[in-house]
PDB file of C-alpha atoms in Angstrom:
ATOM      1  CA  UNK Z 153       3.436   4.427  -9.835  1.00 45.00           C
ATOM      2  CA  UNK Z 154       0.145   5.823 -11.046  1.00 62.00           C
ATOM      3  CA  UNK Z 155       0.161   8.165 -14.002  1.00 69.00           C
ATOM      4  CA  UNK Z 156      -2.148  11.133 -13.494  1.00 72.00           C
ATOM      5  CA  UNK Z 157      -3.815  13.065 -16.287  1.00 73.00           C
ATOM      6  CA  UNK Z 158      -4.559  16.604 -15.148  1.00 73.00           C
ATOM      7  CA  UNK Z 159      -6.548  19.431 -16.603  1.00 75.00           C
ATOM      8  CA  UNK Z 160      -4.096  21.932 -18.093  1.00 73.00           C
ATOM      9  CA  UNK Z 161      -4.504  24.762 -15.596  1.00 76.00           C
ATOM     10  CA  UNK Z 162      -4.735  23.115 -12.182  1.00 77.00           C
ATOM     11  CA  UNK Z 163      -3.772  19.988 -10.289  1.00 77.00           C
ATOM     12  CA  UNK Z 164      -7.178  18.286 -10.100  1.00 77.00           C
ATOM     13  CA  UNK Z 165      -6.933  14.811 -11.560  1.00 78.00           C
ATOM     14  CA  UNK Z 166      -9.574  14.045 -14.181  1.00 77.00           C
ATOM     15  CA  UNK Z 167      -8.288  10.568 -15.006  1.00 80.00           C
ATOM     16  CA  UNK Z 168      -5.417   8.260 -14.266  1.00 81.00           C
ATOM     17  CA  UNK Z 169      -3.725   5.166 -15.570  1.00 82.00           C
ATOM     18  CA  UNK Z 170      -2.816   2.750 -12.793  1.00 83.00           C
ATOM     19  CA  UNK Z 171       0.214   0.467 -12.643  1.00 81.00           C
ATOM     20  CA  UNK Z 172      -1.724  -2.240 -14.542  1.00 86.00           C
ATOM     21  CA  UNK Z 173      -2.461   0.239 -17.392  1.00 85.00           C
ATOM     22  CA  UNK Z 174      -6.147   0.441 -16.467  1.00 86.00           C
ATOM     23  CA  UNK Z 175      -7.710   3.865 -17.181  1.00 84.00           C
ATOM     24  CA  UNK Z 176      -9.873   5.386 -14.431  1.00 83.00           C
ATOM     25  CA  UNK Z 177     -12.128   8.400 -14.991  1.00 78.00           C
ATOM     26  CA  UNK Z 178     -12.387  10.696 -11.977  1.00 74.00           C
ATOM     27  CA  UNK Z 179     -15.134  12.871 -13.478  1.00 69.00           C
ATOM     28  CA  UNK Z 180     -17.888  10.315 -13.960  1.00 64.00           C
ATOM     29  CA  UNK Z 181     -16.561   7.680 -11.554  1.00 66.00           C
ATOM     30  CA  UNK Z 182     -17.223   5.005 -14.162  1.00 66.00           C
ATOM     31  CA  UNK Z 183     -14.215   2.908 -13.261  1.00 77.00           C
ATOM     32  CA  UNK Z 184     -12.508   1.390 -14.989  1.00 85.00           C
ATOM     33  CA  UNK Z 185     -13.249   2.943 -18.377  1.00 82.00           C
ATOM     34  CA  UNK Z 186     -10.604   1.213 -20.443  1.00 86.00           C
ATOM     35  CA  UNK Z 187      -7.009   0.145 -20.634  1.00 88.00           C
ATOM     36  CA  UNK Z 188      -3.796   0.888 -22.470  1.00 88.00           C
ATOM     37  CA  UNK Z 189      -1.381  -1.666 -23.896  1.00 89.00           C
ATOM     38  CA  UNK Z 190       2.405  -1.391 -24.138  1.00 86.00           C
ATOM     39  CA  UNK Z 191       2.159   0.033 -27.676  1.00 88.00           C
ATOM     40  CA  UNK Z 192      -0.112   2.904 -26.522  1.00 87.00           C
ATOM     41  CA  UNK Z 193      -3.257   1.408 -28.050  1.00 90.00           C
ATOM     42  CA  UNK Z 194      -6.371   2.352 -26.071  1.00 88.00           C
ATOM     43  CA  UNK Z 195      -9.115  -0.192 -25.434  1.00 90.00           C
ATOM     44  CA  UNK Z 196     -12.619   0.339 -24.076  1.00 87.00           C
ATOM     45  CA  UNK Z 197     -14.234  -1.978 -21.512  1.00 86.00           C
ATOM     46  CA  UNK Z 198     -15.476  -4.239 -24.329  1.00 90.00           C
ATOM     47  CA  UNK Z 199     -11.863  -4.779 -25.467  1.00 92.00           C
ATOM     48  CA  UNK Z 200     -12.359  -2.713 -28.651  1.00 90.00           C
ATOM     49  CA  UNK Z 201      -9.446  -0.574 -29.851  1.00 90.00           C
ATOM     50  CA  UNK Z 202     -10.717   3.019 -29.736  1.00 88.00           C
ATOM     51  CA  UNK Z 203      -7.497   4.922 -30.354  1.00 89.00           C
ATOM     52  CA  UNK Z 204      -3.753   5.154 -30.010  1.00 89.00           C
ATOM     53  CA  UNK Z 205      -0.852   7.541 -29.571  1.00 89.00           C
ATOM     54  CA  UNK Z 206       1.929   7.175 -32.134  1.00 91.00           C
ATOM     55  CA  UNK Z 207       5.648   7.756 -31.523  1.00 88.00           C
ATOM     56  CA  UNK Z 208       5.303  11.428 -32.509  1.00 91.00           C
ATOM     57  CA  UNK Z 209       2.629  12.043 -29.867  1.00 89.00           C
ATOM     58  CA  UNK Z 210      -0.217  12.238 -32.386  1.00 91.00           C
ATOM     59  CA  UNK Z 211      -3.509  10.968 -30.958  1.00 89.00           C
ATOM     60  CA  UNK Z 212      -5.551   8.864 -33.376  1.00 91.00           C
ATOM     61  CA  UNK Z 213      -9.237   8.041 -32.969  1.00 88.00           C
ATOM     62  CA  UNK Z 214      -9.931   4.610 -34.408  1.00 85.00           C
ATOM     63  CA  UNK Z 215     -13.691   5.195 -34.280  1.00 77.00           C
ATOM     64  CA  UNK Z 216     -13.376   7.955 -36.898  1.00 73.00           C
ATOM     65  CA  UNK Z 217     -11.285   6.445 -39.719  1.00 78.00           C
ATOM     66  CA  UNK Z 218      -8.105   6.462 -37.604  1.00 78.00           C
ATOM     67  CA  UNK Z 219      -8.186  10.282 -37.760  1.00 84.00           C
ATOM     68  CA  UNK Z 220      -5.678  12.418 -35.855  1.00 89.00           C
ATOM     69  CA  UNK Z 221      -7.588  14.301 -33.167  1.00 88.00           C
ATOM     70  CA  UNK Z 222      -4.849  15.835 -31.055  1.00 89.00           C
ATOM     71  CA  UNK Z 223      -1.285  15.693 -29.843  1.00 90.00           C
ATOM     72  CA  UNK Z 224       0.677  15.108 -26.666  1.00 88.00           C
ATOM     73  CA  UNK Z 225       3.470  17.698 -26.571  1.00 88.00           C
ATOM     74  CA  UNK Z 226       6.973  17.017 -25.244  1.00 84.00           C
ATOM     75  CA  UNK Z 227       6.213  19.033 -22.106  1.00 85.00           C
ATOM     76  CA  UNK Z 228       3.191  16.856 -21.294  1.00 82.00           C
ATOM     77  CA  UNK Z 229       0.469  19.231 -22.444  1.00 85.00           C
ATOM     78  CA  UNK Z 230      -2.312  17.747 -24.563  1.00 86.00           C
ATOM     79  CA  UNK Z 231      -3.821  19.795 -27.393  1.00 89.00           C
ATOM     80  CA  UNK Z 232      -6.981  19.246 -29.413  1.00 87.00           C
ATOM     81  CA  UNK Z 233      -8.030  21.601 -32.212  1.00 88.00           C
ATOM     82  CA  UNK Z 234      -5.261  24.055 -31.205  1.00 89.00           C
ATOM     83  CA  UNK Z 235      -6.545  24.300 -27.618  1.00 88.00           C
ATOM     84  CA  UNK Z 236      -5.046  22.930 -24.408  1.00 88.00           C
ATOM     85  CA  UNK Z 237      -7.300  20.202 -23.036  1.00 83.00           C
ATOM     86  CA  UNK Z 238      -5.083  18.445 -20.525  1.00 82.00           C
ATOM     87  CA  UNK Z 239      -1.701  17.735 -19.094  1.00 83.00           C
ATOM     88  CA  UNK Z 240       0.066  14.463 -18.406  1.00 82.00           C
ATOM     89  CA  UNK Z 241       1.799  14.186 -15.059  1.00 80.00           C
ATOM     90  CA  UNK Z 242       4.119  11.221 -14.937  1.00 75.00           C
ATOM     91  CA  UNK Z 243       7.132   9.523 -16.375  1.00 73.00           C
ATOM     92  CA  UNK Z 244       5.730   8.748 -19.822  1.00 71.00           C
ATOM     93  CA  UNK Z 245       4.573  11.915 -21.579  1.00 59.00           C
ATOM     94  CA  UNK Z 246       3.238   9.896 -24.521  1.00 63.00           C
ATOM     95  CA  UNK Z 247       1.023   7.975 -22.134  1.00 71.00           C
ATOM     96  CA  UNK Z 248      -2.025   6.758 -24.002  1.00 71.00           C
ATOM     97  CA  UNK Z 249      -4.201   7.780 -21.090  1.00 73.00           C
ATOM     98  CA  UNK Z 250      -3.810  11.300 -22.451  1.00 73.00           C
ATOM     99  CA  UNK Z 251      -5.418  10.052 -25.635  1.00 75.00           C
ATOM    100  CA  UNK Z 252      -8.254   8.637 -23.625  1.00 73.00           C
ATOM    101  CA  UNK Z 253      -8.773  12.071 -22.131  1.00 72.00           C
ATOM    102  CA  UNK Z 254      -9.124  13.427 -25.653  1.00 69.00           C
ATOM    103  CA  UNK Z 255     -11.483  10.636 -26.630  1.00 72.00           C
ATOM    104  CA  UNK Z 256     -13.797  11.181 -23.644  1.00 70.00           C
ATOM    105  CA  UNK Z 257     -13.651  14.980 -23.710  1.00 63.00           C
ATOM    106  CA  UNK Z 258     -16.695  15.271 -25.979  1.00 56.00           C
ATOM    107  CA  UNK Z 259     -18.739  13.473 -23.333  1.00 49.00           C
ATOM    108  CA  UNK Z 260     -18.135  16.008 -20.556  1.00 43.00           C
TER     109      UNK Z 260
END
């Protein structure tokens, strides 16, 4: 089953993680844009670790000194700098694809 990452206020998919943990970006149609491993580490297309989601839902950006940049809440909403930036729709609310949404958000 595909995991869909939605914007917080509607049902339009902006990205998804497929059953092989490959991240697809629906905004730019640069697919695939990365992948997620079983430990919620996020890799870019060059196989570099760019971030992760820890067990508490904290999103870390490995490009900026492993800094926390947001959080995936228990209800699936994703926050960054105290603002809603997305929503995870799927079985795994700590899905690292939500972190990828945070990591690419500055490029919109």
